[in-house]
mmCIF file of C-alpha atoms in Angstrom:
data_model
loop_
_atom_site.group_PDB
_atom_site.id
_atom_site.type_symbol
_atom_site.label_atom_id
_atom_site.label_comp_id
_atom_site.label_asym_id
_atom_site.label_seq_id
_atom_site.Cartn_x
_atom_site.Cartn_y
_atom_site.Cartn_z
ATOM 1 C CA MET A 9 191.659 128.174 75.956
ATOM 2 C CA SER A 10 191.313 125.738 73.196
ATOM 3 C CA GLU A 11 190.269 122.274 73.796
ATOM 4 C CA HIS A 12 192.232 121.219 70.726
ATOM 5 C CA PRO A 13 195.906 121.138 71.181
ATOM 6 C CA ARG A 14 198.025 122.701 68.623
ATOM 7 C CA SER A 15 200.813 120.294 67.145
ATOM 8 C CA ASP A 16 204.287 121.394 66.353
ATOM 9 C CA ALA A 17 203.699 120.408 62.537
ATOM 10 C CA SER A 18 204.471 122.913 60.000
ATOM 11 C CA ASP A 19 201.634 124.525 58.118
ATOM 12 C CA ASP A 20 202.106 122.107 55.134
ATOM 13 C CA GLN A 21 201.355 119.018 57.149
ATOM 14 C CA ILE A 22 198.161 117.610 58.141
ATOM 15 C CA PRO A 23 197.382 116.004 61.628
ATOM 16 C CA ALA A 24 197.906 112.274 61.777
ATOM 17 C CA GLU A 25 194.231 111.834 62.206
ATOM 18 C CA MET A 26 193.550 113.510 59.022
ATOM 19 C CA ALA A 27 195.980 111.341 57.123
ATOM 20 C CA ASP A 28 194.103 108.312 58.390
ATOM 21 C CA LEU A 29 191.006 109.550 57.190
ATOM 22 C CA VAL A 30 192.418 110.220 53.813
ATOM 23 C CA ALA A 31 193.706 106.552 53.852
ATOM 24 C CA ALA A 32 190.450 105.255 54.767
ATOM 25 C CA ILE A 33 188.668 107.335 52.046
ATOM 26 C CA ALA A 34 191.063 105.972 49.578
ATOM 27 C CA GLU A 35 189.675 102.558 50.072
ATOM 28 C CA ILE A 36 186.036 103.695 49.350
ATOM 29 C CA PRO A 37 184.667 102.752 45.956
ATOM 30 C CA GLY A 38 185.297 105.286 43.236
ATOM 31 C CA SER A 39 181.886 106.904 42.818
ATOM 32 C CA VAL A 40 181.303 107.409 46.445
ATOM 33 C CA ARG A 41 185.011 108.569 46.851
ATOM 34 C CA THR A 42 184.522 110.955 43.978
ATOM 35 C CA LYS A 43 181.527 112.718 45.957
ATOM 36 C CA ILE A 44 183.465 112.912 49.097
ATOM 37 C CA THR A 45 186.954 114.208 47.802
ATOM 38 C CA PRO A 46 185.892 117.805 47.272
ATOM 39 C CA HIS A 47 184.404 118.091 50.859
ATOM 40 C CA LEU A 48 187.560 116.592 52.486
ATOM 41 C CA ASP A 49 189.879 118.780 50.439
ATOM 42 C CA ARG A 50 188.130 121.825 51.870
ATOM 43 C CA VAL A 51 188.255 120.340 55.430
ATOM 44 C CA MET A 52 191.915 119.601 54.882
ATOM 45 C CA GLU A 53 192.564 123.106 53.633
ATOM 46 C CA SER A 54 190.637 124.747 56.739
ATOM 47 C CA THR A 55 192.799 122.304 59.029
ATOM 48 C CA ARG A 56 196.033 123.505 57.523
ATOM 49 C CA ARG A 57 195.296 127.237 57.993
ATOM 50 C CA ARG A 58 194.670 126.684 61.877
#
């Protein structure tokens, strides 16, 4: 059994924790955020597929 409980959210929604992470990253200065964003996008896409 998985240790990560599944939510009832639809496939196009992201978990609240991920939304919080996105909001925090939005506050990072632009040059650093530009480097992080592609990686975060891949993580979010992977999370949606689960």
